[in-house]
Coordinates of C-alpha atoms in Angstrom, one line a residue:
M294 CA -220.2 -230.9 103.2
I295 CA -217.7 -233.5 102.2
K296 CA -214.6 -233.9 104.5
N297 CA -211.5 -233.9 102.2
V298 CA -210.1 -236.9 104.0
F299 CA -210.0 -239.1 101.0
Q300 CA -208.8 -238.4 97.4
V301 CA -210.1 -239.9 94.2
V302 CA -207.6 -242.4 92.9
P303 CA -207.4 -243.6 89.2
L304 CA -208.3 -247.2 88.7
V305 CA -205.6 -249.9 87.7
N306 CA -205.6 -250.6 84.0
V307 CA -206.9 -253.8 82.8
S308 CA -204.2 -256.4 81.7
F309 CA -204.2 -258.2 78.5
F310 CA -205.2 -261.5 80.0
Q311 CA -207.8 -259.7 82.0
K312 CA -209.3 -258.4 78.9
L313 CA -209.1 -261.6 77.3
F314 CA -211.0 -263.5 80.0
S315 CA -213.4 -260.5 80.8
Q316 CA -212.0 -259.9 84.3
L317 CA -211.6 -256.8 86.3
P318 CA -208.6 -256.2 88.5
A319 CA -209.5 -257.0 92.0
E320 CA -207.8 -254.1 93.5
N321 CA -209.9 -251.8 91.7
S322 CA -212.9 -252.8 93.9
V323 CA -211.3 -251.2 97.1
I324 CA -210.2 -248.3 94.9
E325 CA -213.8 -247.7 94.1
V326 CA -214.7 -247.8 97.7
N327 CA -212.1 -245.2 98.3
N328 CA -213.5 -243.1 95.4
L329 CA -217.0 -243.3 96.9
L330 CA -215.6 -242.0 100.2
A331 CA -213.9 -239.3 98.4
S332 CA -217.0 -238.2 96.3
Y333 CA -220.0 -238.3 98.6
P334 CA -220.7 -237.5 102.4
I335 CA -220.3 -240.6 104.5
K336 CA -224.0 -240.9 105.4
E337 CA -225.1 -240.7 101.7
I338 CA -223.1 -244.0 100.9
S339 CA -225.2 -247.1 101.5
N340 CA -224.5 -250.7 102.1
E341 CA -226.1 -251.2 98.6
N342 CA -223.3 -249.2 97.0
I343 CA -220.7 -251.4 98.4
Y344 CA -222.6 -254.6 97.5
E345 CA -222.9 -253.3 93.9
I346 CA -219.2 -253.0 93.7
E347 CA -218.7 -256.4 95.0
Q348 CA -221.0 -257.9 92.4
R349 CA -219.2 -256.2 89.6
Y350 CA -215.9 -257.6 90.7
Q351 CA -217.3 -260.8 92.1
I352 CA -215.3 -260.5 95.2
N353 CA -215.9 -260.2 99.1
I354 CA -214.1 -257.0 99.9
Q355 CA -214.4 -257.4 103.6
K356 CA -212.5 -260.8 103.2
E357 CA -210.1 -259.8 100.5
F358 CA -209.2 -256.3 101.5
K359 CA -209.8 -256.2 105.2
L360 CA -206.9 -254.1 106.1
N361 CA -207.7 -251.5 103.5
L362 CA -211.2 -251.1 105.0
E363 CA -209.7 -250.8 108.5
E364 CA -207.4 -248.1 107.2
F365 CA -210.3 -246.2 105.7
Y366 CA -212.0 -246.0 109.2
A367 CA -208.6 -245.1 110.8
V368 CA -207.7 -242.2 108.6
Y369 CA -211.3 -241.0 109.0
L370 CA -211.2 -241.1 112.8
N371 CA -207.7 -239.5 112.9
D372 CA -209.2 -236.7 110.8
C373 CA -212.1 -236.3 113.2
L374 CA -209.8 -236.1 116.1
K375 CA -207.5 -233.2 114.7
D376 CA -209.0 -230.9 117.3
G377 CA -209.1 -233.5 119.9
V378 CA -212.8 -233.6 120.1
L379 CA -215.5 -235.9 118.5
S380 CA -218.7 -234.1 117.7
N381 CA -222.1 -235.8 117.5
L382 CA -221.8 -235.6 113.7
D383 CA -218.5 -237.3 113.9
F384 CA -219.9 -240.1 116.0
E385 CA -222.7 -240.6 113.5
N386 CA -220.4 -240.7 110.6
L387 CA -218.1 -243.1 112.3
N388 CA -221.0 -245.5 113.1
H389 CA -222.2 -245.3 109.6
L390 CA -218.7 -245.9 108.2
K391 CA -218.4 -248.9 110.5
L392 CA -221.7 -250.3 109.0
I393 CA -221.0 -249.8 105.4
L394 CA -217.5 -251.3 105.7
S395 CA -218.8 -254.2 107.7
L396 CA -216.4 -253.7 110.5
K397 CA -216.9 -255.8 113.6
D398 CA -217.1 -254.2 117.2
D399 CA -213.9 -255.6 118.4
C400 CA -212.0 -254.5 115.2
V401 CA -213.5 -250.9 115.6
E402 CA -212.7 -251.0 119.3
K403 CA -209.0 -251.8 118.4
L404 CA -208.7 -249.1 115.8
N405 CA -210.2 -246.5 118.2
H406 CA -207.6 -247.6 120.9
N407 CA -204.6 -247.5 118.2
V408 CA -205.6 -244.1 116.8
G409 CA -206.8 -242.6 120.1
I410 CA -203.6 -243.5 122.0
I411 CA -201.6 -241.6 119.3
V412 CA -203.8 -238.6 119.3
Y413 CA -204.2 -238.6 123.1
R414 CA -200.3 -238.6 123.5
I415 CA -200.0 -235.6 121.0
I416 CA -202.7 -233.6 122.8
F417 CA -201.3 -234.3 126.2
E418 CA -197.9 -233.2 125.1
K419 CA -199.3 -229.9 123.8
A420 CA -201.3 -229.5 126.9
I421 CA -198.3 -229.7 129.3
S422 CA -196.1 -227.7 127.0
N423 CA -196.1 -224.8 129.7
G424 CA -195.2 -227.1 132.6
K425 CA -198.8 -227.5 133.9
L426 CA -202.2 -229.0 133.0
I427 CA -205.2 -226.6 133.2
Q428 CA -208.7 -227.7 134.0
E429 CA -210.0 -227.0 130.6
E430 CA -207.4 -229.2 128.8
E431 CA -207.8 -232.0 131.4
Q432 CA -211.6 -231.9 130.6
L433 CA -210.8 -232.3 126.9
L434 CA -208.5 -235.2 127.5
N435 CA -211.0 -236.9 129.8
K436 CA -213.8 -236.6 127.1
L437 CA -211.4 -238.0 124.5
E438 CA -210.5 -240.9 126.9
N439 CA -214.3 -241.6 127.5
D440 CA -215.4 -241.2 123.8
L441 CA -213.0 -243.7 122.6
K442 CA -213.1 -246.1 125.6
L443 CA -209.4 -245.9 126.0
P444 CA -208.1 -248.2 128.6
K445 CA -207.0 -246.6 131.9
S446 CA -203.8 -248.6 131.8
F447 CA -202.9 -247.1 128.5
I448 CA -203.6 -243.6 129.8
T449 CA -201.7 -243.8 132.9
T450 CA -198.5 -245.1 130.9
I451 CA -198.8 -242.4 128.2
T452 CA -199.3 -239.5 130.9
N453 CA -196.4 -240.8 133.0
E454 CA -194.1 -241.2 130.1
V455 CA -194.9 -237.7 128.6
K456 CA -194.6 -236.0 131.9
H457 CA -191.3 -237.7 132.7
N458 CA -190.0 -236.8 129.2
F459 CA -191.1 -233.2 129.6
I460 CA -189.2 -232.6 132.7
Q461 CA -186.3 -234.6 131.8
K462 CA -186.0 -232.4 128.7
H463 CA -186.5 -229.2 130.7
V464 CA -183.6 -230.4 132.9
E465 CA -181.4 -231.3 130.1
N466 CA -181.8 -227.8 128.9
V467 CA -180.8 -226.3 132.1
I468 CA -177.7 -228.5 132.2
K469 CA -177.0 -227.6 128.3
Y470 CA -176.9 -223.8 129.3
Q471 CA -175.0 -224.6 132.4
E472 CA -177.1 -222.4 134.8
L473 CA -179.0 -223.5 137.8
S474 CA -180.1 -220.5 139.8
P475 CA -182.4 -220.7 142.8
D476 CA -185.1 -219.4 140.6
Q477 CA -184.6 -222.0 138.0
E478 CA -184.6 -224.8 140.6
E479 CA -187.7 -223.4 141.9
E480 CA -189.4 -223.6 138.5
I481 CA -188.2 -227.2 138.1
N482 CA -189.8 -228.0 141.5
N483 CA -193.0 -226.2 140.5
I484 CA -193.4 -228.2 137.2
A485 CA -192.9 -231.5 139.1
K486 CA -195.7 -230.2 141.7
N487 CA -198.1 -229.1 138.8
L488 CA -197.6 -232.4 136.9
K489 CA -197.6 -234.6 140.0
V490 CA -194.4 -236.3 139.1
D491 CA -191.3 -237.2 141.2
L492 CA -188.0 -235.8 140.4
L493 CA -186.0 -238.9 139.6
F494 CA -183.0 -238.7 137.3
S495 CA -180.1 -240.9 136.3
K496 CA -177.1 -240.6 138.5
E497 CA -175.2 -238.7 135.9
I498 CA -177.9 -236.0 135.7
T499 CA -178.3 -235.9 139.5
N500 CA -174.6 -235.2 139.8
Q501 CA -174.6 -232.6 137.2
L502 CA -177.4 -230.8 138.9
E503 CA -175.4 -230.9 142.2
R504 CA -172.4 -229.4 140.4
L505 CA -174.5 -226.7 138.7
R506 CA -175.9 -225.8 142.1
L507 CA -172.4 -225.5 143.5
Y508 CA -171.1 -223.5 140.3
W509 CA -173.9 -220.9 140.6
K510 CA -172.9 -220.1 144.4
L511 CA -169.3 -219.8 143.4
E512 CA -170.1 -217.6 140.4
N513 CA -172.8 -215.3 142.1
L514 CA -172.6 -215.3 146.0
P515 CA -169.9 -213.8 148.2
L516 CA -167.0 -216.4 148.5
S517 CA -166.5 -217.7 152.0
T518 CA -163.3 -217.1 153.7
I519 CA -161.2 -219.5 155.6
E520 CA -158.6 -219.1 158.3
P521 CA -155.3 -220.1 156.8
D522 CA -152.7 -222.1 158.8
I523 CA -149.9 -220.1 156.8
V524 CA -148.9 -216.5 157.1
I525 CA -150.3 -214.3 154.4
Q526 CA -150.2 -210.6 153.6
K527 CA -152.5 -208.4 155.7
S528 CA -154.3 -207.4 152.6
E529 CA -155.0 -211.1 151.6
K530 CA -158.0 -213.3 152.4
C531 CA -157.9 -217.0 151.8
Y532 CA -160.7 -218.7 149.9
F533 CA -159.5 -222.2 149.4
K534 CA -157.2 -224.9 150.8
I535 CA -156.5 -228.5 149.8
G536 CA -153.8 -230.9 150.7
S537 CA -151.9 -233.7 148.8
V538 CA -151.4 -231.4 145.9
K539 CA -148.6 -232.4 143.3
W540 CA -147.0 -229.3 141.7
H541 CA -145.4 -230.0 138.1
E542 CA -143.5 -227.7 135.7
L543 CA -143.7 -228.1 132.0
K544 CA -142.6 -226.2 128.9
S545 CA -145.6 -224.9 127.0
F546 CA -145.3 -224.5 123.2
K547 CA -148.8 -223.1 122.8
Q548 CA -149.1 -219.7 121.7
K549 CA -150.1 -217.6 124.9
P550 CA -152.6 -214.7 125.0
L551 CA -151.2 -211.2 125.8
H552 CA -153.8 -211.0 128.7
Y553 CA -155.6 -213.4 130.9
K554 CA -158.0 -215.4 128.9
S555 CA -160.4 -217.9 130.2
D556 CA -164.1 -218.8 129.8
M557 CA -166.3 -219.7 133.0
K558 CA -168.7 -221.4 130.5
A559 CA -165.9 -223.4 129.0
L560 CA -164.6 -224.4 132.4
K561 CA -168.2 -225.5 133.6
R562 CA -168.8 -227.4 130.3
F563 CA -165.5 -229.3 130.8
Y564 CA -166.2 -230.4 134.4
L565 CA -170.0 -231.2 133.6
N566 CA -169.2 -233.5 130.8
S567 CA -166.3 -235.3 132.4
V568 CA -164.3 -235.1 129.3
F569 CA -161.1 -237.2 129.6
Q570 CA -158.2 -235.1 128.7
K571 CA -154.8 -235.4 130.3
V572 CA -151.4 -233.9 129.9
N573 CA -148.7 -236.2 128.7
D574 CA -146.7 -237.4 131.7
Y575 CA -143.3 -237.2 129.8
S576 CA -143.7 -233.4 129.5
L577 CA -144.1 -232.8 133.1
K578 CA -141.3 -232.2 135.7
Y579 CA -142.4 -233.1 139.2
V580 CA -141.4 -230.3 141.6
D581 CA -143.1 -231.3 145.1
T582 CA -146.1 -232.3 147.0
G583 CA -148.0 -230.2 149.5
N584 CA -150.9 -227.9 150.5
L585 CA -152.4 -225.4 148.1
Y586 CA -154.0 -222.1 148.9
L587 CA -156.1 -219.5 147.0
T588 CA -156.0 -216.0 148.3
N589 CA -157.5 -213.0 146.7
K590 CA -154.0 -212.2 145.1
R591 CA -152.1 -215.5 144.2
I592 CA -152.0 -219.2 144.4
V593 CA -149.8 -220.3 147.2
F594 CA -148.1 -223.7 147.5
I595 CA -146.4 -225.0 150.6
G596 CA -144.5 -228.2 149.7
S597 CA -142.4 -230.6 151.6
Y598 CA -139.3 -229.2 150.3
K599 CA -140.3 -226.1 148.4
N600 CA -142.7 -223.1 148.8
L601 CA -144.0 -221.5 145.4
N602 CA -146.6 -219.0 144.6
I603 CA -148.1 -217.5 141.4
R604 CA -149.6 -213.9 141.4
F605 CA -152.9 -213.7 139.5
D606 CA -151.5 -210.9 137.3
K607 CA -148.9 -213.3 135.9
I608 CA -151.4 -215.9 134.9
L609 CA -152.6 -215.8 131.1
R610 CA -154.7 -219.0 130.7
L611 CA -156.3 -221.9 132.6
S612 CA -156.5 -225.2 130.7
P613 CA -158.5 -227.9 132.6
Q614 CA -157.3 -231.5 132.4
S615 CA -159.1 -234.6 133.8
D616 CA -156.5 -235.0 136.6
G617 CA -155.4 -231.3 137.1
I618 CA -155.1 -227.9 135.7
E619 CA -152.5 -226.3 133.3
I620 CA -151.6 -222.7 134.2
D621 CA -149.9 -220.7 131.5
K622 CA -147.8 -217.7 132.8
E623 CA -145.8 -215.1 131.3
T624 CA -142.8 -217.1 131.4
I625 CA -141.8 -220.1 129.1
K626 CA -142.6 -222.6 131.7
S627 CA -146.1 -223.3 132.7
V628 CA -147.3 -225.1 135.7
F629 CA -149.5 -228.2 136.1
I630 CA -151.2 -228.7 139.4
H631 CA -152.6 -232.1 140.2
L632 CA -155.5 -232.0 142.8
P633 CA -156.9 -235.1 144.4
H634 CA -160.4 -233.5 144.3
K635 CA -162.4 -230.5 144.1
L636 CA -160.6 -229.5 141.0
D637 CA -163.6 -227.8 139.4
E638 CA -164.3 -225.9 142.6
F639 CA -160.6 -224.7 142.6
S640 CA -160.8 -223.7 138.9
L641 CA -164.0 -221.9 139.2
I642 CA -162.8 -219.9 142.3
L643 CA -159.4 -219.1 140.8
D644 CA -161.0 -217.7 137.5
R645 CA -163.5 -215.6 139.5
L646 CA -160.6 -214.2 141.7
I647 CA -158.3 -213.4 138.7
K648 CA -161.2 -211.5 137.0
E649 CA -162.1 -209.7 140.2
L650 CA -158.6 -208.5 140.7
E651 CA -158.4 -207.3 137.1
L652 CA -161.7 -205.5 137.6
N653 CA -160.5 -203.7 140.6
S654 CA -156.9 -202.9 139.3

């Protein structure tokens, strides 16, 4: 049975001058070799068939079309490796192809390496696509490595690179969907363990994972209460405190929603991506600097000169900025709160407390 690896190609037309001098287009010699490969089983083609073509064209095909002959071998080898395995028949055909194409040992070794490395990478990527490498797939890869005599250094480089890329992509997807639960973190650790790879990421990704770990806790676990150093109502609990907060007022001309509108995912996306977005300073009216508290009912601000608070049921929207958060209220004037740090933590806790208050009302 003939492998449909090669296709018969029409010969190039003889030019006027070639007809005049009884010459044949040299490129037709290598096309005829291709057509032999396309028309007969490899082992039925002999050196004499190739020699006969060279005699008719008065050419040394190995010398004039060396790269084409190497390509014939590489194409056939690649086809043999479609399933990642070289059978005994494949080996016989490849050795015969090497013989009739007059390819030297070092040339074949180079072609085996070049094609083999590409195929090995594809098979290895597929093998670890579920986050682990089973014994059967490992044995297949070892056979491929041994059959083609692939250099160990190449294999190490490929496997390390593919494993790193796999876990990198997996983690990037976790960040994309802004969710890092304990189960997901355990899955990442299990993948690293199964693939025997260290969890080494860029500083940016490491920071994003740390934030997502915190965000999951703030979103799903009971919030920790703190003992406030101010007087609050008996029915209130305090969940957050921070100092050196600057309180501003501004007139907001944006259309306000009728009810509280905020998106936890949008807040997380903003803080994860560190988008630079800042309110124009000229629109802000500085009020005071002091301590900020979050209870289960309101925002409490204790300033140097002025004490302020905003009840959650008066808040309509949260708009995160790079250096603070804008809070739209029912009144014309909105509030811009500048926090020195923990801006994301403050915003997520505030969003959760507002929604919980709404739910329990």
